[in-house]
Amino acid sequence: MSPATVAIHASDLIKRFPDVLAVDRLSVEVKAGEIFGLVGPDGAGKTTALRMLAGVLMPDLGSAMIAGFDIVRDAEAAKAVISYMPQRFGLYEDLTVDENIRFYADIFGVSRTERVQRASRLLDAANLTQFGHRLAGKLSGGMKQKLGLVCALVHRPRVILLDEPTNGVDPVSRRDFWQILYSLLGEGVAILMSTAYLDEAERCHRIALLHQGRILFSDTPSELKKHFRGAIVAVVSPSPRRVQAFLANAEGVLNVVLVGDGVHLVVDDAERRIPELRRHMVSAALPFDSIEQVVPTIEDLFVAATSGSHRGMDR
Amino acid sequence: MRWHRLKAIVRKEVIQIRRDLRSLLLIVAMPLLLMLAFGYGVSFDIKHIPVFVYDREGSQQSQDLLKHFQASEYFNVVESVASYSALVQALDAGWCRVAIVIPSDFSEQLKTGGPVGVQALLDATDNNTANVSIGYSEAVIQTYNRKVQLEWLQRHGQSTRQPAVSVDARTWFNENLESTANIVPGVIAIVMAVIGSFLTSLTIAREWERGTMEQLMSTPVTPLEVMVGKLVPYFVIGLFDTALCAGIGIWWFHVPFRGQWSVFVFSSILFLMVVLSLGYFISVVTKSQLAASQTALIATFLPAFLLSGFIYPIDQMPAVIQLITRFIPARYFMTISRDVFLKGTPIALLRDELLALGLFAAVLTLLATRAFHKKLS
Ligand SMILES: Nc1ncnc2c1ncn2[C@@H]1O[C@H](COP(=O)(O)OP(=O)(O)O)[C@@H](O)[C@H]1O
Ligand SMILES: [Mg+2]
């Protein structure tokens, strides 16, 4: 990667709070035109990492360059090319949609004509055009997040940092949201977003799995799946908790997690284990509808990666 | 400082103030309320103070003096007693606040032109009433004096020239003895302190509480732009309220304005800078609206009320308290406001007060800009 195309370059960022190491030697590179997903459960350190990259939180150690600006020594210069959308809604609820857009456009010195042009295009894409005069506080959750994105994009940022932007957003708004994000990539924008939703992570070009402040793996979603050594076996059952308890220590089973309608097992060899496990469950009179191998989702990868000694991954 | 960012902050803040009923109420209602409350109801004009007298002479002259007391709306001569002890008893029992003893040689002394001592005993449990009572008593006696002097001069065939003027400093600049005149310039200082510090104490704290601060910090806006942008609207509001109070005082309560407007405006600007940056500083430090507003009230409203000379004259406070008042900005503005209003004091004589305000303004502005960092902690 040539330095010119690397929009975000973080190396060994460390942030420690009094009772937790929130971010532990985090290194990330995001190229211009790329969407990078920081994936992890609550408390993984996503917000802390994004705050440091946005220049609003000082790292204890390590460094990061955003569009060529050092976020420690030159944070204010970096802020001119960053758009940051915090996890908590950061716009003014007592200002209307238009007033919020105007505020952020003025703060970034966007000319009137450009503001009007960009805002109308973005509002249109976000399906917010008819809500221009509505107070931001009176918008639904999904509309608020889309307005946040519109405000973030009303100037021409080179780096966009989004902290769980689609959390609590309805599916339709979420689709609008992703369409706007993809449309930006042509402008050479680099997007770093965090999410706790693994299905959403699959829409990113590359992702990093963050756990207890550390990046466990970082790659494209499909590469990650390739590196997955074991197999995922889905058991559909009316009493998943009993199945989970029963199979947790079975031979060849590396991990068991509850999913919507049953459990997912990480096993070393699906061909061999499926008949075995089926026999076990039948003899124990455990009710189940089916047991079959499925394509691993990132969620499965995450579970495999975070289960104890990383037994399920080959690196 | 970039103009476009400053303008953005100002515009945003104005919209927010406009939409915030609480701020609007405070901005308009508070000056009106305080002015009217102090102008009428809670006026320090203490009237109909109950008086007992012990007239040891009972002459026409002594009765004449007592009539002056009775005629004044400030006193109400309740009873005439026949002994000193009855007088003391009345004071002790709280039947009266003022007891007057007229000596047995009253008319004699008047005739010879010698000094006449009329004794006034005061119930000073309420220091303020006592003070006012002394002032009023002196004024009544003063009027009586003039009349006596005038008669004396006329009797001796001299032309009626103006008799020697009283030496009573308390009421010197307030001839009608109306403390409304004293109060109005003081209320202006209090309104400014509250509007200035209370409202601004909410501005930064509100951004923290509503979660808008993090996003604001992620923009290139500078701390100075945030501060100036947020304070400009309140500065205008402060000036508006100052004018409102001054207007009510002058046209409604007929308080004289003897000084120069430029001096008054200039010192108001200085004082506003002090209270605005103080409120802002508190807001930056506390990060919570409740804590900020309470701190602001304790830090400005109460001192402006109690320690500025508004209610209690500073020179009658204990020495320690007097020392403390030196650190109360409202004290200086209170002096300026009263002097400019009632005495027409020129700017040169207010140099110390203006310097003090300037110093406060400089220190607090500096503190406020320094305290705000664009980082979460
Ligand atoms: N300001 C803070 N002070 C103390 N601890 C914090 C603070 N912010 C986050 N943490 C802790 O750091 C860890 C990571 O938090 P966070 O970055 O918010 O994770 P995520 O966004 O992935 O949920 C958590 O254990 C959290 O409790
Ligand atoms: Mg978070």
Coordinates of N, CA, C and O in Angstrom, one line a residue, chain B residues 164-306:
Chain B
A164 N -27.9 76.5 56.5 CA -26.8 75.5 56.3 C -27.4 74.1 56.0 O -28.4 73.7 56.6
V165 N -26.7 73.5 55.1 CA -27.2 72.2 54.7 C -26.8 71.1 55.6 O -25.8 71.2 56.3
S166 N -27.6 70.1 55.7 CA -27.4 68.9 56.6 C -26.1 68.3 56.3 O -25.5 68.4 55.2
V167 N -25.6 67.6 57.2 CA -24.3 66.8 57.0 C -24.6 65.3 56.9 O -23.7 64.5 57.0
D168 N -25.9 65.0 56.8 CA -26.2 63.6 56.7 C -25.9 63.0 55.4 O -26.6 63.1 54.4
A169 N -24.7 62.2 55.4 CA -24.2 61.7 54.1 C -25.2 60.6 53.6 O -25.3 60.4 52.4
R170 N -25.8 59.9 54.5 CA -26.7 58.8 54.0 C -27.7 59.2 53.0 O -28.0 58.5 52.1
T171 N -28.3 60.4 53.3 CA -29.4 60.8 52.4 C -29.0 61.9 51.5 O -29.9 62.5 50.9
W172 N -27.8 62.2 51.5 CA -27.3 63.4 50.7 C -27.8 63.3 49.3 O -28.2 64.3 48.7
F173 N -27.6 62.2 48.6 CA -27.9 62.1 47.2 C -29.2 61.5 47.0 O -29.5 61.0 45.9
N174 N -30.0 61.5 48.0 CA -31.3 60.8 47.9 C -32.3 61.6 48.7 O -32.8 61.2 49.7
E175 N -32.5 62.8 48.2 CA -33.2 63.8 49.0 C -34.5 63.4 49.5 O -34.9 63.7 50.6
N176 N -35.2 62.6 48.7 CA -36.6 62.2 49.1 C -36.5 61.1 50.1 O -37.6 60.5 50.4
L177 N -35.3 60.7 50.4 CA -35.2 59.5 51.3 C -35.8 58.3 50.7 O -36.3 57.4 51.4
E178 N -35.8 58.2 49.4 CA -36.5 57.1 48.8 C -35.4 56.1 48.4 O -34.6 56.3 47.6
S179 N -35.5 54.9 49.1 CA -34.4 54.0 48.8 C -34.7 53.3 47.4 O -33.8 52.6 46.9
T180 N -35.8 53.5 46.8 CA -36.0 53.1 45.4 C -34.9 53.6 44.6 O -34.3 52.9 43.7
A181 N -34.5 54.8 44.8 CA -33.4 55.4 44.0 C -32.1 54.7 44.2 O -31.3 54.5 43.3
N182 N -31.9 54.2 45.5 CA -30.7 53.4 45.7 C -30.8 52.0 45.2 O -29.8 51.4 44.8
I183 N -32.0 51.5 45.2 CA -32.2 50.1 44.8 C -32.1 49.9 43.3 O -31.5 48.9 42.9
V184 N -32.7 50.7 42.5 CA -32.7 50.5 41.1 C -31.3 50.3 40.5 O -31.1 49.3 39.8
P185 N -30.4 51.1 40.8 CA -29.0 50.9 40.2 C -28.5 49.5 40.7 O -27.7 48.9 40.0
G186 N -28.9 49.2 41.9 CA -28.4 47.9 42.5 C -29.1 46.7 41.8 O -28.4 45.7 41.5
V187 N -30.4 46.8 41.6 CA -31.1 45.7 40.9 C -30.5 45.5 39.6 O -30.4 44.3 39.1
I188 N -30.1 46.5 38.9 CA -29.5 46.3 37.6 C -28.2 45.4 37.7 O -28.1 44.5 36.9
A189 N -27.5 45.6 38.7 CA -26.3 44.8 38.9 C -26.6 43.4 39.2 O -26.0 42.5 38.7
I190 N -27.7 43.2 39.9 CA -28.1 41.8 40.3 C -28.7 41.1 39.0 O -28.3 40.0 38.8
V191 N -29.5 41.8 38.3 CA -30.1 41.2 37.1 C -28.9 40.8 36.1 O -28.9 39.7 35.6
M192 N -27.9 41.7 36.0 CA -26.8 41.4 35.1 C -26.1 40.1 35.6 O -25.7 39.3 34.8
A193 N -25.8 40.1 36.9 CA -25.1 39.0 37.4 C -25.8 37.6 37.2 O -25.2 36.7 36.8
V194 N -27.1 37.7 37.4 CA -27.9 36.4 37.2 C -28.0 36.0 35.7 O -27.6 34.9 35.4
I195 N -28.4 37.0 34.9 CA -28.6 36.7 33.5 C -27.2 36.2 33.0 O -27.1 35.2 32.3
G196 N -26.2 37.0 33.3 CA -24.9 36.7 32.8 C -24.3 35.4 33.2 O -23.9 34.6 32.3
S197 N -24.4 35.1 34.5 CA -23.7 33.9 34.9 C -24.6 32.6 34.9 O -24.2 31.6 34.5
F198 N -25.9 32.8 35.3 CA -26.8 31.7 35.3 C -27.0 31.1 33.9 O -26.9 29.9 33.7
L199 N -27.4 32.0 33.0 CA -27.7 31.4 31.7 C -26.4 30.9 31.0 O -26.5 29.8 30.4
T200 N -25.3 31.5 31.1 CA -24.1 31.0 30.5 C -23.6 29.7 31.2 O -23.0 28.9 30.6
S201 N -24.0 29.6 32.4 CA -23.5 28.4 33.1 C -24.1 27.2 32.6 O -23.7 26.1 32.8
L202 N -25.2 27.3 31.9 CA -25.9 26.2 31.3 C -25.3 25.8 29.9 O -25.5 24.6 29.5
T203 N -24.7 26.7 29.2 CA -24.4 26.5 27.8 C -23.5 25.3 27.5 O -23.8 24.4 26.7
I204 N -22.4 25.2 28.2 CA -21.5 24.1 27.9 C -21.9 22.8 28.6 O -21.9 21.8 28.0
A205 N -22.5 23.0 29.8 CA -23.0 21.8 30.5 C -24.1 21.2 29.7 O -24.2 19.9 29.6
R206 N -24.9 22.0 29.0 CA -26.0 21.4 28.2 C -25.4 20.6 27.1 O -25.9 19.5 26.7
E207 N -24.3 21.0 26.5 CA -23.7 20.3 25.4 C -23.2 18.9 25.9 O -23.4 17.9 25.2
W208 N -22.7 18.9 27.1 CA -22.2 17.6 27.7 C -23.4 16.7 27.9 O -23.4 15.6 27.6
E209 N -24.4 17.3 28.6 CA -25.5 16.5 29.0 C -26.3 15.9 27.8 O -26.8 14.8 27.8
R210 N -26.4 16.7 26.8 CA -27.2 16.2 25.6 C -26.4 15.4 24.6 O -26.9 15.0 23.6
G211 N -25.1 15.3 24.9 CA -24.3 14.5 24.0 C -23.9 15.1 22.8 O -23.4 14.5 21.8
T212 N -24.0 16.4 22.7 CA -23.6 17.1 21.5 C -22.1 17.6 21.5 O -21.6 18.0 20.5
M213 N -21.5 17.5 22.7 CA -20.2 18.0 22.9 C -19.2 17.2 22.1 O -18.3 17.7 21.5
E214 N -19.4 15.9 22.1 CA -18.4 15.0 21.5 C -18.3 15.3 20.0 O -17.2 15.4 19.5
Q215 N -19.4 15.5 19.4 CA -19.4 15.7 18.0 C -18.8 17.1 17.7 O -18.1 17.3 16.7
L216 N -19.2 18.1 18.5 CA -18.6 19.4 18.4 C -17.1 19.4 18.5 O -16.4 20.1 17.7
M217 N -16.6 18.6 19.4 CA -15.2 18.6 19.6 C -14.4 17.9 18.5 O -13.2 18.1 18.3
S218 N -15.2 17.2 17.7 CA -14.5 16.5 16.6 C -14.4 17.4 15.3 O -13.9 17.0 14.3
T219 N -14.9 18.6 15.4 CA -14.8 19.5 14.3 C -13.6 20.5 14.6 O -13.1 20.5 15.7
P220 N -13.2 21.2 13.5 CA -12.1 22.1 13.7 C -12.3 23.4 14.5 O -11.5 24.2 14.6
V221 N -13.5 23.5 15.1 CA -13.8 24.7 15.9 C -12.8 24.9 17.0 O -12.4 23.9 17.6
T222 N -12.5 26.1 17.3 CA -11.5 26.3 18.4 C -12.2 26.7 19.7 O -13.3 27.2 19.7
P223 N -11.5 26.5 20.8 CA -12.1 26.8 22.1 C -12.5 28.3 22.2 O -13.6 28.6 22.7
L224 N -11.7 29.1 21.6 CA -12.1 30.6 21.6 C -13.3 30.8 20.8 O -14.2 31.6 21.3
E225 N -13.5 30.2 19.7 CA -14.7 30.4 18.9 C -15.9 29.9 19.6 O -16.9 30.5 19.6
V226 N -15.8 28.8 20.3 CA -16.9 28.2 21.1 C -17.3 29.3 22.1 O -18.5 29.6 22.3
M227 N -16.3 29.8 22.9 CA -16.6 30.7 24.0 C -17.2 32.0 23.4 O -18.3 32.4 23.9
V228 N -16.5 32.6 22.5 CA -17.1 33.9 22.0 C -18.4 33.7 21.4 O -19.4 34.4 21.6
G229 N -18.5 32.6 20.6 CA -19.8 32.4 19.9 C -20.9 32.1 20.9 O -22.1 32.6 20.6
K230 N -20.6 31.5 22.0 CA -21.7 31.2 22.9 C -22.0 32.4 23.8 O -23.1 32.6 24.3
L231 N -21.0 33.3 24.0 CA -21.2 34.4 24.9 C -21.8 35.6 24.2 O -22.5 36.4 24.9
V232 N -21.6 35.7 22.9 CA -22.1 36.9 22.2 C -23.6 37.1 22.4 O -24.1 38.2 22.7
P233 N -24.4 36.0 22.2 CA -25.9 36.2 22.4 C -26.2 36.7 23.8 O -27.1 37.5 24.0
Y234 N -25.6 36.1 24.8 CA -25.9 36.5 26.1 C -25.4 37.9 26.5 O -26.0 38.5 27.3
F235 N -24.4 38.3 25.8 CA -23.9 39.6 25.9 C -25.0 40.6 25.5 O -25.3 41.6 26.2
V236 N -25.5 40.3 24.3 CA -26.6 41.2 23.8 C -27.8 41.2 24.8 O -28.4 42.2 25.1
I237 N -28.1 40.0 25.2 CA -29.3 39.8 26.2 C -29.0 40.6 27.4 O -29.8 41.3 28.0
G238 N -27.7 40.5 27.9 CA -27.4 41.2 29.1 C -27.5 42.7 29.0 O -28.0 43.4 29.8
L239 N -27.1 43.3 27.8 CA -27.2 44.7 27.6 C -28.7 45.1 27.5 O -29.1 46.1 28.0
F240 N -29.4 44.2 26.8 CA -30.9 44.5 26.7 C -31.5 44.6 28.1 O -32.3 45.5 28.4
D241 N -31.2 43.6 28.9 CA -31.8 43.6 30.3 C -31.3 44.8 31.1 O -32.1 45.4 31.9
T242 N -30.0 45.2 30.9 CA -29.5 46.4 31.6 C -30.3 47.6 31.2 O -30.8 48.4 32.0
A243 N -30.6 47.7 29.9 CA -31.3 48.9 29.4 C -32.8 48.8 29.9 O -33.3 49.8 30.3
L244 N -33.3 47.6 29.9 CA -34.7 47.4 30.4 C -34.8 47.9 31.9 O -35.7 48.7 32.2
C245 N -33.9 47.4 32.7 CA -33.9 47.8 34.1 C -33.7 49.3 34.3 O -34.5 50.0 35.0
A246 N -32.8 49.8 33.6 CA -32.5 51.3 33.6 C -33.7 52.1 33.2 O -34.1 53.0 33.8
G247 N -34.3 51.6 32.1 CA -35.5 52.2 31.6 C -36.7 52.2 32.6 O -37.3 53.3 32.9
I248 N -36.9 51.1 33.2 CA -38.0 51.0 34.2 C -37.6 51.9 35.4 O -38.5 52.6 35.9
G249 N -36.4 51.9 35.8 CA -36.0 52.7 36.9 C -36.2 54.2 36.6 O -36.8 54.9 37.5
I250 N -35.8 54.6 35.5 CA -35.9 56.0 35.2 C -37.3 56.5 34.9 O -37.8 57.5 35.4
W251 N -38.0 55.7 34.0 CA -39.3 56.2 33.6 C -40.5 55.8 34.5 O -41.5 56.4 34.5
W252 N -40.3 54.6 35.1 CA -41.4 54.2 36.0 C -41.2 54.6 37.4 O -42.1 55.1 38.0
F253 N -40.0 54.4 37.9 CA -39.8 54.8 39.3 C -39.2 56.2 39.5 O -38.9 56.6 40.6
H254 N -38.9 56.8 38.4 CA -38.4 58.2 38.4 C -37.1 58.3 39.2 O -36.9 59.3 39.9
V255 N -36.3 57.4 39.0 CA -34.9 57.5 39.6 C -34.1 58.4 38.7 O -34.1 58.2 37.5
P256 N -33.4 59.3 39.3 CA -32.7 60.3 38.4 C -31.5 59.6 37.8 O -30.9 58.7 38.4
F257 N -31.1 60.0 36.6 CA -29.9 59.5 36.0 C -29.0 60.7 35.8 O -29.3 61.5 34.9
R258 N -28.0 60.9 36.7 CA -27.3 62.2 36.6 C -25.9 62.1 35.9 O -25.3 63.1 35.6
G259 N -25.5 60.8 35.7 CA -24.2 60.6 35.1 C -24.2 60.6 33.6 O -25.2 61.1 32.9
Q260 N -23.1 60.1 33.0 CA -23.0 60.0 31.6 C -23.3 58.6 31.1 O -22.9 57.6 31.7
W261 N -24.1 58.5 30.1 CA -24.5 57.2 29.5 C -23.2 56.4 29.1 O -23.2 55.2 29.3
S262 N -22.3 57.1 28.5 CA -21.1 56.4 28.0 C -20.4 55.7 29.2 O -20.0 54.5 29.1
V263 N -20.3 56.3 30.4 CA -19.7 55.7 31.5 C -20.5 54.5 32.0 O -19.9 53.4 32.2
F264 N -21.8 54.6 32.0 CA -22.6 53.5 32.4 C -22.5 52.4 31.5 O -22.4 51.2 31.9
V265 N -22.6 52.6 30.2 CA -22.5 51.6 29.2 C -21.2 50.9 29.2 O -21.1 49.6 29.2
F266 N -20.1 51.7 29.3 CA -18.8 51.1 29.4 C -18.6 50.2 30.6 O -18.1 49.0 30.4
S267 N -19.0 50.6 31.7 CA -18.9 49.8 32.9 C -19.8 48.6 32.8 O -19.4 47.5 33.3
S268 N -21.0 48.7 32.2 CA -21.9 47.6 32.1 C -21.2 46.5 31.2 O -21.3 45.3 31.5
I269 N -20.5 47.0 30.2 CA -19.9 46.0 29.3 C -18.8 45.2 30.0 O -18.7 44.0 30.0
L270 N -18.0 46.0 30.8 CA -17.0 45.3 31.6 C -17.6 44.3 32.6 O -17.1 43.2 32.7
F271 N -18.6 44.7 33.3 CA -19.2 43.8 34.3 C -19.9 42.6 33.6 O -19.8 41.5 34.1
L272 N -20.5 42.8 32.4 CA -21.1 41.7 31.7 C -20.0 40.7 31.3 O -20.1 39.5 31.5
M273 N -18.8 41.2 30.9 CA -17.7 40.3 30.6 C -17.3 39.5 31.8 O -17.0 38.3 31.6
V274 N -17.3 40.1 32.9 CA -17.0 39.4 34.1 C -17.9 38.3 34.4 O -17.6 37.1 34.5
V275 N -19.2 38.6 34.4 CA -20.2 37.6 34.8 C -20.4 36.5 33.7 O -20.6 35.3 34.0
L276 N -20.3 36.9 32.5 CA -20.5 35.9 31.4 C -19.3 34.9 31.4 O -19.6 33.7 31.4
S277 N -18.1 35.4 31.6 CA -17.0 34.5 31.5 C -17.0 33.6 32.8 O -16.6 32.5 32.8
L278 N -17.5 34.2 33.9 CA -17.6 33.4 35.1 C -18.5 32.2 35.0 O -18.2 31.1 35.3
G279 N -19.7 32.6 34.4 CA -20.7 31.5 34.2 C -20.2 30.5 33.2 O -20.4 29.3 33.4
Y280 N -19.5 30.9 32.2 CA -19.0 30.0 31.2 C -17.9 29.1 31.8 O -17.9 27.9 31.6
F281 N -17.1 29.7 32.6 CA -16.0 28.9 33.3 C -16.6 27.8 34.2 O -16.2 26.7 34.1
I282 N -17.7 28.2 34.9 CA -18.3 27.3 35.8 C -18.9 26.1 35.0 O -18.8 25.0 35.3
S283 N -19.5 26.5 33.8 CA -20.1 25.5 33.0 C -19.0 24.5 32.4 O -19.3 23.3 32.4
V284 N -17.9 25.0 32.0 CA -16.8 24.2 31.5 C -16.4 23.2 32.6 O -16.1 22.0 32.3
V285 N -16.2 23.7 33.8 CA -15.7 22.9 34.8 C -16.7 21.8 35.3 O -16.3 20.7 35.5
T286 N -17.9 22.2 35.5 CA -18.8 21.3 36.2 C -19.4 20.3 35.2 O -19.7 19.1 35.6
K287 N -19.6 20.7 33.9 CA -20.2 19.8 32.9 C -21.6 19.3 33.2 O -22.1 18.4 32.5
S288 N -22.2 19.8 34.2 CA -23.6 19.4 34.5 C -24.4 20.6 34.7 O -24.0 21.6 35.4
Q289 N -25.6 20.7 34.1 CA -26.4 21.9 34.2 C -26.9 22.2 35.6 O -26.8 23.4 36.0
L290 N -27.2 21.1 36.4 CA -27.7 21.4 37.7 C -26.5 21.9 38.6 O -26.7 23.0 39.2
A291 N -25.4 21.3 38.5 CA -24.3 21.7 39.3 C -23.8 23.1 38.9 O -23.5 24.0 39.7
A292 N -23.8 23.3 37.6 CA -23.4 24.6 37.0 C -24.3 25.7 37.5 O -23.8 26.8 37.9
S293 N -25.6 25.5 37.4 CA -26.5 26.6 37.7 C -26.5 26.9 39.2 O -26.5 28.1 39.6
Q294 N -26.4 25.9 40.0 CA -26.3 26.1 41.4 C -25.0 26.8 41.8 O -25.0 27.8 42.6
T295 N -23.9 26.4 41.2 CA -22.6 27.0 41.5 C -22.7 28.5 41.1 O -22.3 29.4 41.8
A296 N -23.3 28.7 39.9 CA -23.4 30.1 39.4 C -24.2 31.0 40.3 O -23.8 32.1 40.6
L297 N -25.3 30.4 40.8 CA -26.1 31.2 41.7 C -25.3 31.5 43.0 O -25.3 32.7 43.5
I298 N -24.7 30.5 43.5 CA -24.0 30.7 44.8 C -22.8 31.7 44.5 O -22.5 32.5 45.4
A299 N -22.2 31.6 43.4 CA -21.0 32.4 43.1 C -21.3 33.8 42.7 O -20.5 34.7 42.9
T300 N -22.5 34.0 42.2 CA -22.8 35.4 41.7 C -24.0 36.0 42.4 O -24.0 37.1 42.9
F301 N -25.1 35.3 42.3 CA -26.4 35.9 42.8 C -26.3 36.3 44.3 O -26.6 37.4 44.6
L302 N -25.9 35.3 45.1 CA -25.9 35.6 46.5 C -24.9 36.7 46.9 O -25.3 37.6 47.6
P303 N -23.7 36.6 46.4 CA -22.7 37.7 46.7 C -23.2 39.0 46.2 O -23.1 40.0 46.9
A304 N -23.8 39.0 45.0 CA -24.3 40.3 44.5 C -25.4 40.8 45.3 O -25.6 42.0 45.5
F305 N -26.1 39.9 46.0 CA -27.2 40.3 46.8 C -26.8 40.8 48.2 O -27.2 41.8 48.7
L306 N -25.9 40.0 48.8 CA -25.6 40.1 50.2 C -24.3 40.9 50.4 O -24.2 41.6 51.4

